[in-house]
Coordinates of C-alpha atoms in Angstrom, one line a residue:
M1001 CA 0.0 0.1 0.4
N1002 CA 1.3 3.5 -0.7
Y1003 CA 0.5 6.5 1.5
E1004 CA -2.3 7.9 0.2
E1005 CA -4.3 4.3 0.7
K1006 CA -3.1 4.1 4.6
K1007 CA -4.1 7.5 4.7
F1008 CA -7.7 7.0 3.4
L1009 CA -7.8 3.2 5.7
M1010 CA -6.5 5.1 8.9
E1011 CA -9.3 8.4 8.2
L1012 CA -12.0 5.2 7.8
L1013 CA -10.9 3.3 11.0
D1014 CA -10.9 7.2 12.7
E1015 CA -15.1 7.0 11.8
G1016 CA -15.5 4.1 13.4
K1017 CA -15.9 2.1 10.7
K1018 CA -15.2 -1.9 10.7
I1019 CA -12.5 -3.1 8.6
Y1020 CA -11.7 -6.3 6.9
K1021 CA -8.1 -7.5 4.8
I1022 CA -8.7 -10.5 2.9
E1023 CA -4.8 -11.3 1.8
F1024 CA -4.6 -13.1 -1.5
L1025 CA -1.6 -15.0 -2.6
L1026 CA -1.4 -16.8 -5.8
K1027 CA 0.5 -18.8 -7.5
P1028 CA 3.2 -17.6 -9.6
E1029 CA 2.5 -20.6 -12.1
A1030 CA -1.0 -19.9 -12.9
E1031 CA -2.6 -18.7 -15.7
F1032 CA -5.1 -15.9 -16.3
K1033 CA -4.5 -14.2 -13.2
S1034 CA -6.6 -11.0 -13.6
P1035 CA -9.3 -12.5 -15.6
S1036 CA -9.3 -14.7 -11.9
M1037 CA -9.4 -12.9 -9.9
A1038 CA -12.4 -10.2 -11.1
K1039 CA -14.5 -13.1 -10.9
I1040 CA -14.0 -13.7 -7.3
Y1041 CA -13.6 -9.8 -6.5
K1042 CA -17.8 -10.3 -8.4
A1043 CA -18.7 -12.6 -6.3
L1044 CA -18.0 -11.8 -3.1
K1045 CA -18.6 -8.4 -4.1
K1046 CA -22.3 -10.0 -4.1
K1047 CA -22.8 -10.6 -0.3
Y1048 CA -20.3 -7.9 0.6
N1049 CA -18.8 -4.2 0.2
I1050 CA -15.7 -4.5 -0.9
F1051 CA -15.0 -1.0 -1.4
L1052 CA -11.3 -1.1 -2.3
T1053 CA -8.6 -3.4 -3.6
I1054 CA -4.7 -3.2 -4.5
P1055 CA -4.4 -3.5 -7.3
D1056 CA -8.2 -2.2 -8.5
V1057 CA -9.1 -5.3 -10.5
E1058 CA -12.1 -2.8 -12.4
Q1059 CA -8.8 -1.8 -14.6
E1060 CA -8.6 -4.0 -17.8
H1061 CA -4.9 -4.2 -17.6
V1062 CA -3.4 -5.7 -14.2
S1063 CA -1.0 -7.1 -15.2
E1064 CA -0.8 -10.4 -14.9
E1065 CA 3.2 -11.1 -13.0
V1066 CA 0.9 -9.9 -9.8
N1067 CA 0.6 -12.7 -7.4
E1068 CA -0.8 -10.8 -4.6
Y1069 CA -4.3 -9.0 -4.2
L1070 CA -5.5 -7.3 -1.6
F1071 CA -9.8 -6.4 -0.7
F1072 CA -10.9 -4.2 1.2
I1073 CA -14.4 -4.9 3.3
E1074 CA -16.3 -2.5 5.7
G1075 CA -19.2 -3.9 7.3
D1076 CA -20.1 -6.0 10.6
I1077 CA -18.7 -9.0 9.1
E1078 CA -18.3 -12.3 11.5
I1079 CA -15.7 -13.9 9.8
N1080 CA -15.6 -17.1 10.1
A1081 CA -18.3 -16.8 7.2
L1082 CA -16.5 -14.6 5.4
R1083 CA -13.9 -17.7 5.7
Q1084 CA -16.1 -20.1 4.0
D1085 CA -17.4 -18.4 1.5
V1086 CA -14.2 -17.0 0.3
E1087 CA -13.1 -21.0 0.8
D1088 CA -15.8 -21.5 -1.6
I1089 CA -15.1 -19.0 -4.3
C1090 CA -12.0 -19.7 -4.7
K1091 CA -12.5 -23.5 -5.4
T1092 CA -14.2 -22.7 -8.4
E1093 CA -10.9 -20.4 -9.4
D1094 CA -7.3 -22.5 -10.0
V1095 CA -5.3 -19.0 -9.5
V1096 CA -5.5 -18.7 -5.3
E1097 CA -2.3 -20.7 -3.6
I1098 CA -3.2 -19.8 -0.4
F1099 CA -6.1 -16.1 1.4
F1100 CA -5.3 -14.8 5.3
I1101 CA -8.4 -12.5 6.6
Q1102 CA -7.9 -9.9 9.6
K1103 CA -10.0 -7.5 11.3
L1104 CA -7.8 -4.2 10.2
I1105 CA -6.3 -2.0 13.3
K1106 CA -4.7 1.1 13.1
E1107 CA -0.8 -1.1 14.1
D1108 CA -1.3 -2.5 10.6
L1109 CA -1.4 1.7 8.4
E1110 CA 2.2 2.5 9.6
V1111 CA 3.0 5.9 8.0
T1112 CA 6.5 7.3 6.8
E1113 CA 6.0 10.8 5.9
T1114 CA 8.5 12.4 3.5
E1115 CA 8.4 16.1 2.6
E1116 CA 7.7 15.2 -0.8
V1117 CA 4.5 13.5 0.1
D1118 CA 3.3 15.9 2.9
K1119 CA 2.9 17.8 -0.3
I1120 CA 0.7 15.9 -1.8
V1121 CA -1.7 15.4 1.0
N1122 CA -1.1 18.4 1.6
Q1123 CA -2.3 19.4 -1.7
S1124 CA -4.6 16.8 -1.9
E1125 CA -6.6 17.8 1.1
S1126 CA -6.9 21.7 -0.6
D1127 CA -8.8 19.5 -3.7
Q1128 CA -11.0 16.7 -1.5
T1129 CA -15.0 16.9 -1.3
G1130 CA -14.5 14.6 2.1
T1131 CA -17.6 12.1 1.0
F1132 CA -16.7 8.3 1.1
E1133 CA -17.1 7.5 -3.3
D1134 CA -14.8 11.0 -3.7
G1135 CA -11.8 9.2 -1.9
I1136 CA -12.4 5.9 -3.6
K1137 CA -12.3 7.4 -7.2
N1138 CA -9.0 9.7 -6.0
L1139 CA -7.0 6.0 -5.0
K1140 CA -8.8 4.8 -8.0
E1141 CA -7.2 7.7 -10.6
I1142 CA -3.6 7.2 -8.4
D1143 CA -3.9 3.5 -9.1
I1144 CA -4.5 3.9 -12.7
K1145 CA -1.5 6.2 -12.9
R1146 CA 1.2 3.9 -10.9
I1147 CA 0.8 1.6 -13.6
D1148 CA 3.4 1.7 -16.4
S1149 CA 5.1 -1.9 -16.6
V1150 CA 5.4 -4.6 -19.7
R1151 CA 5.3 -8.2 -18.8
I1152 CA 8.7 -9.7 -20.9
D1153 CA 9.4 -13.6 -21.5
I1154 CA 12.2 -14.9 -19.6
N1155 CA 13.8 -16.2 -23.2
K1156 CA 14.2 -12.6 -24.7
L1157 CA 15.8 -11.4 -21.3
N1158 CA 18.3 -14.4 -21.7
N1159 CA 18.8 -13.8 -25.2
L1160 CA 19.7 -10.0 -24.2
T1161 CA 22.5 -11.6 -21.7
N1162 CA 24.2 -13.9 -24.4
L1163 CA 24.3 -10.5 -26.2
A1164 CA 25.5 -8.6 -23.6
G1165 CA 28.2 -11.5 -23.4
E1166 CA 29.0 -11.4 -26.9
L1167 CA 28.9 -7.9 -27.1
I1168 CA 31.9 -8.6 -23.8
T1169 CA 33.3 -10.8 -25.2
C1170 CA 34.1 -8.3 -29.0
K1171 CA 35.4 -5.8 -26.8
S1172 CA 38.0 -7.9 -25.2
Q1173 CA 39.4 -9.1 -28.9
L1174 CA 39.5 -5.3 -29.6
N1175 CA 41.7 -4.7 -26.2
Q1176 CA 44.1 -7.6 -27.7
I1177 CA 44.5 -5.7 -31.3
L1178 CA 45.2 -2.6 -28.9
N1179 CA 47.7 -4.2 -27.6
A1180 CA 49.5 -5.5 -30.2
F1181 CA 49.2 -2.4 -31.5
K1182 CA 50.9 -0.9 -28.9
E1183 CA 53.3 -3.8 -28.1
T1184 CA 55.0 -2.5 -31.8
N1185 CA 57.4 0.2 -32.8
I1186 CA 55.3 2.8 -35.4
K1187 CA 56.5 5.8 -36.6
D1188 CA 54.0 6.6 -39.1
K1189 CA 51.7 9.7 -37.8
T1190 CA 48.3 9.1 -39.6
L1191 CA 48.6 5.6 -38.0
S1192 CA 49.8 6.2 -34.4
N1193 CA 46.7 8.6 -34.5
L1194 CA 44.3 5.8 -36.2
I1195 CA 45.3 3.5 -33.2
S1196 CA 44.9 7.2 -30.4
N1197 CA 40.9 6.5 -31.5
L1198 CA 40.8 3.2 -31.6
E1199 CA 42.1 3.5 -27.9
K1200 CA 39.7 5.9 -27.2
G1201 CA 36.9 4.0 -29.0
I1202 CA 37.3 1.0 -27.3
L1203 CA 36.9 3.0 -23.2
R1204 CA 33.8 4.4 -25.1
L1205 CA 32.1 0.9 -25.4
E1206 CA 33.4 -0.6 -22.3
R1207 CA 31.6 2.3 -20.8
I1208 CA 28.5 1.5 -22.8
S1209 CA 28.5 -2.1 -22.2
F1210 CA 28.7 -2.3 -18.7
D1211 CA 25.7 0.1 -18.9
I1212 CA 24.0 -2.7 -20.7
Q1213 CA 25.2 -5.0 -18.4
E1214 CA 23.6 -3.3 -15.5
G1215 CA 20.4 -2.7 -17.0
I1216 CA 20.3 -6.3 -18.2
T1217 CA 21.3 -7.8 -14.6
S1218 CA 18.3 -5.3 -13.5
L1219 CA 16.0 -6.2 -15.4
R1220 CA 16.6 -10.2 -14.8
L1221 CA 16.0 -8.8 -10.6
L1222 CA 12.5 -10.1 -8.9
P1223 CA 11.9 -9.5 -4.7
I1224 CA 12.7 -12.6 -3.1
K1225 CA 9.4 -12.2 -1.0
N1226 CA 8.0 -14.8 -4.1
V1227 CA 9.5 -17.1 -2.8
L1228 CA 9.6 -16.2 1.4
R1229 CA 5.6 -16.1 1.1
K1230 CA 5.2 -19.7 0.8
L1231 CA 6.8 -20.4 4.0
P1232 CA 4.8 -19.3 6.7
R1233 CA 2.3 -22.0 6.1
I1234 CA 4.8 -24.2 5.5
V1235 CA 6.3 -23.6 8.9
R1236 CA 1.9 -23.6 10.0
E1237 CA 2.2 -27.6 9.1
V1238 CA 5.2 -29.1 10.1
A1239 CA 5.0 -27.5 13.7
Q1240 CA 1.5 -28.6 13.3
K1241 CA 2.5 -32.6 12.9
E1242 CA 5.3 -31.6 15.2
G1243 CA 3.1 -30.5 18.1
K1244 CA 5.2 -27.5 18.5
E1245 CA 4.8 -23.9 19.1
V1246 CA 6.5 -21.6 15.6
E1247 CA 6.6 -17.9 15.5
L1248 CA 8.5 -16.8 11.9
I1249 CA 9.4 -13.3 11.2
I1250 CA 11.1 -12.3 8.2
K1251 CA 13.2 -9.0 7.1
G1252 CA 14.4 -8.1 3.6
E1253 CA 11.1 -9.3 1.4
E1254 CA 12.2 -7.1 -0.8
T1255 CA 15.7 -7.4 -1.8
E1256 CA 16.3 -8.8 -5.5
I1257 CA 17.0 -11.4 -6.5
D1258 CA 17.9 -12.9 -10.1
K1259 CA 15.0 -14.7 -11.1
I1260 CA 17.0 -18.1 -11.8
I1261 CA 18.8 -17.7 -8.7
L1262 CA 15.6 -17.2 -6.9
E1263 CA 14.1 -20.5 -8.5
K1264 CA 17.1 -22.2 -7.2
I1265 CA 16.9 -21.3 -3.8
T1266 CA 13.1 -21.8 -3.5
D1267 CA 14.1 -25.8 -2.4
P1268 CA 17.1 -25.0 -0.1
L1269 CA 14.8 -22.7 2.1
V1270 CA 12.2 -24.7 1.6
H1271 CA 14.5 -27.7 3.0
L1272 CA 16.1 -24.9 5.9
V1273 CA 13.0 -24.2 7.1
R1274 CA 11.3 -27.2 8.0
N1275 CA 14.6 -28.4 9.3
C1276 CA 14.7 -26.1 11.6
V1277 CA 11.0 -26.1 12.4
N1278 CA 11.7 -30.8 13.2
H1279 CA 15.5 -30.8 14.6
G1280 CA 15.7 -27.0 16.3
I1281 CA 12.9 -26.0 17.9
E1282 CA 12.1 -28.7 20.9
K1283 CA 8.5 -28.5 21.9
P1284 CA 6.8 -26.0 23.7
E1285 CA 7.1 -28.3 27.8
E1286 CA 11.1 -29.0 26.8
R1287 CA 11.4 -24.8 26.3
I1288 CA 10.2 -24.4 29.4
A1289 CA 12.2 -26.8 31.3
K1290 CA 15.2 -25.0 29.2
G1291 CA 13.9 -20.9 30.9
K1292 CA 12.6 -20.8 27.3
R1293 CA 8.9 -19.3 26.0
P1294 CA 7.0 -21.8 24.9
Q1295 CA 7.0 -20.0 21.5
G1296 CA 9.8 -21.3 19.1
R1297 CA 11.9 -18.4 16.8
I1298 CA 12.9 -18.7 13.5
L1299 CA 13.7 -15.6 11.3
I1300 CA 14.6 -14.8 7.9
E1301 CA 16.5 -12.2 6.8
A1302 CA 17.5 -11.4 3.6
Y1303 CA 19.9 -8.7 2.6
A1304 CA 22.0 -7.7 -0.4
E1305 CA 26.0 -6.4 0.7
G1306 CA 28.4 -5.5 -2.4
E1307 CA 28.1 -8.7 -5.3
N1308 CA 26.0 -10.9 -2.6
I1309 CA 22.8 -11.7 -1.4
Y1310 CA 23.1 -12.7 2.3
V1311 CA 19.5 -15.4 2.6
N1312 CA 20.0 -15.9 7.0
V1313 CA 18.0 -18.9 8.7
E1314 CA 17.9 -18.7 12.4
D1315 CA 16.0 -20.5 15.0
D1316 CA 15.9 -20.7 18.3
G1317 CA 16.5 -24.2 19.5
K1318 CA 18.3 -26.7 20.8
G1319 CA 21.3 -26.7 18.3
I1320 CA 23.0 -29.6 15.9
D1321 CA 24.6 -31.6 18.1
I1322 CA 27.9 -32.7 16.9
D1323 CA 27.9 -35.8 19.5
K1324 CA 25.1 -37.1 17.6
V1325 CA 26.4 -36.0 14.2
K1326 CA 29.8 -38.1 15.0
E1327 CA 27.7 -41.2 16.1
K1328 CA 26.1 -41.1 12.9
A1329 CA 29.4 -40.9 10.5
L1330 CA 30.7 -43.5 12.5
L1331 CA 27.7 -45.8 12.5
K1332 CA 28.2 -45.5 8.3
G1333 CA 30.9 -45.6 8.1
I1334 CA 31.8 -41.5 6.2
V1335 CA 34.7 -41.6 8.8
T1336 CA 37.2 -43.5 11.4
K1337 CA 37.0 -42.7 15.1
D1338 CA 40.7 -42.2 14.4
E1339 CA 39.6 -39.9 11.6
I1340 CA 37.0 -38.3 13.2
E1341 CA 39.1 -37.5 16.4
R1342 CA 40.5 -34.5 15.0
M1343 CA 37.7 -33.2 12.7
S1344 CA 37.1 -30.2 14.5
D1345 CA 33.4 -29.1 14.5
D1346 CA 33.1 -26.9 11.9
E1347 CA 34.3 -30.0 9.4
I1348 CA 31.9 -32.5 11.4
I1349 CA 28.6 -30.6 10.6
E1350 CA 29.8 -30.3 7.1
F1351 CA 28.1 -34.7 6.9
I1352 CA 24.7 -32.9 7.5
F1353 CA 25.1 -32.0 4.2
L1354 CA 26.0 -35.8 2.7
P1355 CA 23.1 -37.3 0.8
G1356 CA 21.3 -40.2 2.6
F1357 CA 22.7 -38.1 6.4
S1358 CA 19.8 -37.7 9.1
T1359 CA 20.1 -37.4 13.1
A1360 CA 16.6 -37.6 13.2
D1361 CA 15.6 -40.6 15.8
K1362 CA 12.5 -41.5 13.0
I1363 CA 11.4 -41.8 9.8
N1364 CA 8.7 -39.9 9.3
D1365 CA 7.7 -37.5 5.8
V1366 CA 9.0 -34.4 7.6
A1367 CA 12.5 -36.2 8.8
G1368 CA 14.3 -38.7 8.6
R1369 CA 14.8 -39.6 4.9
G1370 CA 18.4 -37.9 4.5
V1371 CA 17.3 -35.9 1.8
G1372 CA 17.2 -31.9 2.3
M1373 CA 20.4 -30.2 3.2
D1374 CA 22.5 -32.7 0.5
V1375 CA 20.4 -30.3 -1.8
V1376 CA 21.0 -27.2 0.0
K1377 CA 24.7 -27.4 -0.8
K1378 CA 23.9 -28.6 -4.0
N1379 CA 21.8 -26.0 -5.4
L1380 CA 24.1 -23.7 -4.0
S1381 CA 27.1 -24.8 -5.8
E1382 CA 25.1 -24.6 -8.9
L1383 CA 25.0 -21.3 -8.6
K1384 CA 28.6 -20.5 -7.3
G1385 CA 27.7 -19.6 -3.5
E1386 CA 28.0 -21.4 0.1
I1387 CA 26.0 -22.1 3.4
K1388 CA 27.7 -21.1 7.0
V1389 CA 26.5 -23.0 9.4
K1390 CA 27.2 -21.3 13.3
T1391 CA 25.8 -23.3 16.4
E1392 CA 24.8 -23.0 19.6
K1393 CA 23.6 -26.0 22.5
D1394 CA 20.5 -25.0 23.6
K1395 CA 20.5 -21.3 21.8
G1396 CA 20.0 -22.0 18.3
T1397 CA 21.6 -22.5 14.8
S1398 CA 21.9 -20.2 12.1
F1399 CA 22.0 -21.1 8.4
L1400 CA 23.9 -18.1 6.5
M1401 CA 23.5 -18.9 2.5
I1402 CA 26.2 -16.2 0.5
I1403 CA 24.5 -16.2 -3.2
P1404 CA 25.9 -14.0 -6.5
L1405 CA 23.5 -11.2 -6.9
T1406 CA 23.5 -12.6 -10.8
V1407 CA 24.9 -15.8 -12.9
A1408 CA 25.6 -14.3 -16.3
I1409 CA 28.5 -12.6 -16.1
I1410 CA 31.0 -12.4 -13.3
K1411 CA 35.0 -12.0 -12.3
T1412 CA 37.2 -14.1 -13.2
L1413 CA 40.4 -15.0 -12.7
L1414 CA 42.7 -15.8 -15.7
V1415 CA 45.7 -18.4 -15.2
L1416 CA 48.2 -20.5 -17.3
A1417 CA 48.7 -24.4 -16.3
G1418 CA 51.1 -26.0 -18.8
D1419 CA 50.2 -25.1 -22.2
K1420 CA 46.3 -25.0 -20.4
L1421 CA 44.7 -21.8 -19.7
Y1422 CA 41.1 -21.9 -17.3
L1423 CA 39.8 -19.7 -15.2
L1424 CA 38.8 -19.0 -11.8
P1425 CA 36.3 -17.4 -10.0
L1426 CA 37.8 -14.2 -8.4
E1427 CA 35.5 -14.1 -5.5
K1428 CA 36.8 -17.8 -4.6
V1429 CA 40.6 -15.7 -4.8
V1430 CA 42.0 -14.8 -1.2
E1431 CA 45.6 -13.3 -2.5
T1432 CA 47.7 -15.0 -5.3
V1433 CA 51.3 -15.1 -3.8
K1434 CA 55.0 -15.5 -6.5
I1435 CA 57.0 -18.3 -4.4
R1436 CA 60.6 -19.4 -4.4
K1437 CA 60.6 -23.5 -5.9
D1438 CA 63.3 -23.6 -2.5
S1439 CA 61.2 -22.9 -0.8
I1440 CA 57.8 -25.3 -1.3
K1441 CA 58.8 -28.4 1.5
S1442 CA 57.3 -31.4 1.8
I1443 CA 56.0 -33.3 5.0
T1444 CA 54.6 -36.5 4.9
G1445 CA 54.5 -36.7 0.7
K1446 CA 51.9 -32.8 1.1
K1447 CA 54.0 -30.0 -0.3
V1448 CA 53.8 -27.2 1.8
C1449 CA 54.8 -23.5 1.6
S1450 CA 55.3 -20.4 5.2
I1451 CA 52.7 -17.6 4.2
K1452 CA 53.1 -14.4 6.0
G1453 CA 54.6 -17.5 8.7
E1454 CA 51.0 -19.8 8.2
I1455 CA 51.4 -22.6 6.6
V1456 CA 49.2 -23.6 3.8
P1457 CA 49.5 -26.9 1.4
F1458 CA 49.9 -26.4 -2.1
F1459 CA 48.5 -28.4 -5.0
S1460 CA 49.5 -28.0 -8.2
L1461 CA 46.3 -26.9 -10.9
Q1462 CA 48.1 -29.7 -13.6
E1463 CA 48.1 -32.3 -11.4
I1464 CA 45.0 -32.2 -9.5
L1465 CA 43.2 -31.9 -12.7
G1466 CA 45.5 -35.8 -14.2
Y1467 CA 47.9 -34.0 -16.5
Q1468 CA 51.7 -35.3 -15.3
K1469 CA 53.3 -31.6 -14.3
S1470 CA 56.8 -31.5 -16.9
E1471 CA 60.1 -31.0 -14.6
D1472 CA 61.5 -27.3 -15.1
D1473 CA 63.8 -25.0 -14.3
R1474 CA 62.3 -22.2 -13.0
S1475 CA 63.5 -21.1 -9.6
Y1476 CA 59.9 -19.6 -8.4
Y1477 CA 55.7 -20.3 -8.6
F1478 CA 53.0 -19.0 -8.4
G1479 CA 50.4 -19.3 -6.0
I1480 CA 46.8 -18.9 -5.8
I1481 CA 45.1 -18.9 -2.8
V1482 CA 41.8 -19.7 -1.8
K1483 CA 39.7 -20.7 1.4
Y1484 CA 39.1 -23.8 1.7
R1485 CA 36.3 -23.9 4.6
E1486 CA 37.9 -22.8 7.5
S1487 CA 40.9 -23.2 6.2
K1488 CA 43.7 -21.2 3.5
V1489 CA 44.9 -23.8 0.8
G1490 CA 47.7 -23.2 -1.8
I1491 CA 46.8 -24.2 -5.8
I1492 CA 50.4 -24.0 -8.2
V1493 CA 50.0 -22.3 -11.5
D1494 CA 52.6 -21.4 -14.4
R1495 CA 51.3 -17.4 -15.2
L1496 CA 49.2 -15.5 -13.6
M1497 CA 47.0 -14.1 -16.5
G1498 CA 44.7 -10.9 -15.5
E1499 CA 41.6 -10.8 -14.6
Y1500 CA 38.1 -11.1 -16.8
D1501 CA 35.1 -10.1 -17.2
V1502 CA 33.3 -13.6 -18.5
V1503 CA 29.7 -14.9 -19.3
V1504 CA 29.8 -18.4 -18.4
K1505 CA 27.8 -21.5 -20.0
P1506 CA 27.3 -24.8 -18.5
L1507 CA 28.6 -27.9 -20.3
D1508 CA 26.7 -29.4 -22.0
Q1509 CA 24.5 -33.0 -20.9
F1510 CA 26.6 -34.8 -23.2
V1511 CA 29.6 -33.8 -21.2
G1512 CA 28.0 -34.2 -17.7
N1513 CA 28.8 -33.2 -14.1
V1514 CA 33.1 -33.1 -14.1
K1515 CA 33.6 -31.9 -10.1
G1516 CA 35.4 -28.8 -10.5
V1517 CA 34.6 -28.0 -13.8
V1518 CA 31.1 -25.3 -13.4
G1519 CA 31.3 -24.0 -16.8
S1520 CA 32.9 -22.8 -20.5
T1521 CA 33.1 -19.1 -21.4
I1522 CA 35.0 -18.3 -25.0
L1523 CA 38.2 -15.2 -24.6
G1524 CA 38.3 -12.7 -27.2
D1525 CA 41.2 -14.4 -29.0
G1526 CA 38.4 -17.0 -29.5
K1527 CA 40.2 -19.8 -27.7
V1528 CA 37.2 -21.8 -24.6
V1529 CA 38.5 -22.0 -21.7
L1530 CA 37.7 -23.8 -18.4
L1531 CA 35.5 -21.5 -15.2
L1532 CA 37.2 -23.9 -12.0
E1533 CA 35.6 -24.7 -9.1
P1534 CA 38.4 -24.3 -6.0
E1535 CA 36.3 -26.1 -3.5
Q1536 CA 35.3 -28.9 -5.5
L1537 CA 38.8 -28.9 -7.0
I1538 CA 40.9 -29.3 -4.2
E1539 CA 37.8 -31.7 -2.3
R1540 CA 39.2 -35.0 -6.0
V1541 CA 42.7 -34.1 -4.7
I1542 CA 41.6 -35.6 -1.0
Q1543 CA 39.4 -38.2 -2.2
M1544 CA 42.4 -39.1 -4.7
V1545 CA 45.0 -39.1 -1.3

């Protein structure tokens, strides 16, 4: 609701009118949403005084992208009868996913005033006649003016993203040509002027391509509330089955995320929330015995920072039982007793993301099957994201998902290993170092090197990828320090070629899922280069060992 709508409703409440709000959440995939909501409106209008709808269903052009409708009803109403009427009408139109009915109170209409709004309000107050009907008419006029959008097919946006990628590739090609000219000793003044003009043109092309990239990225963004709105129902259903009381708090629902990412994080969010209700939140009597309030709390907060989106799912339950995770890991033969004793708590918690792993004592339709948390990890890996878990006994657990804002164009580091080029996501690189060959030591057959006083294990990128590393006479190597869980690991390469913005394409289905390789791109000179995932590469080495 905007300021004018809230102010109008507030005035009606001040007059002592009883107002009820019906909030309809529609199925995103449903067709003919606008006509269906118009039918629901007409059916309810026969029995109730619906004086306002947001958006206005009486318009001829309500966008099919609208997934939330608000109906406001005035009068003395028996709320259970209204709920039954709405439910019966919705059965005839298969577009409504869920609806909520509440009596409107002033606290629901929090208004933040600004100087610009004050000006608009003062202007409207001097013009309006003050009648109920005029107020509705003014609101409808405001709503009509506010509609200024076009529905775009996602395939068209994907094509635009591909063209932006081609533009970046062309820019890289021109840059390579320019650099080649600069390295040549050209004495001809005319040719030198042409090269100077070429450089200016490339700089302008770079600015334009960046603006196009930013514009297309913004077109692909949708608010995360499209996913979050499904969660209250899931929490209620699971809590009811488990005999628990749970309060769900959602913050940052207006945070915008790429549509592809939004679809990918739906399942992880659902699994995390179900996990919090089932494994985290205790039953009321158990919470009271621990000195907690009987109602558990789950907080979901989304926010953007830099080029990443952060989604935090946190509960105030019993926390993850580390001993129980150890017991299950030993029982399944994932690790030996000696290995698990040497592992940190953070490394042990990682076991919950393994397929088939569950700490539930019994299997039901909510938990115990060992599916869910592995889906969370898998989907985030596909998005080049990560998840961090923090837990404290009887205090609760938090799952922080860190996801790139968009997966279309990313910053990478181009490296040379042997005679082949590879790309690494720049966000996964902690630092790059130049290390002397004689500073690399061998401890129990593993290469290590002291970096700023910290012992860091090193692996050759060629050896990780299965190539035989040839001996050479060089006295130094380049190392790329990346984070692996809570530690640092170094990857040895022959040369660092520089940073590149690239459009990454997934591997073809005929290639399959190659661990450590997440996609490919085409450089300015036409070479096809693979994009590598550092964490998966290191896991490959650990498995080989």
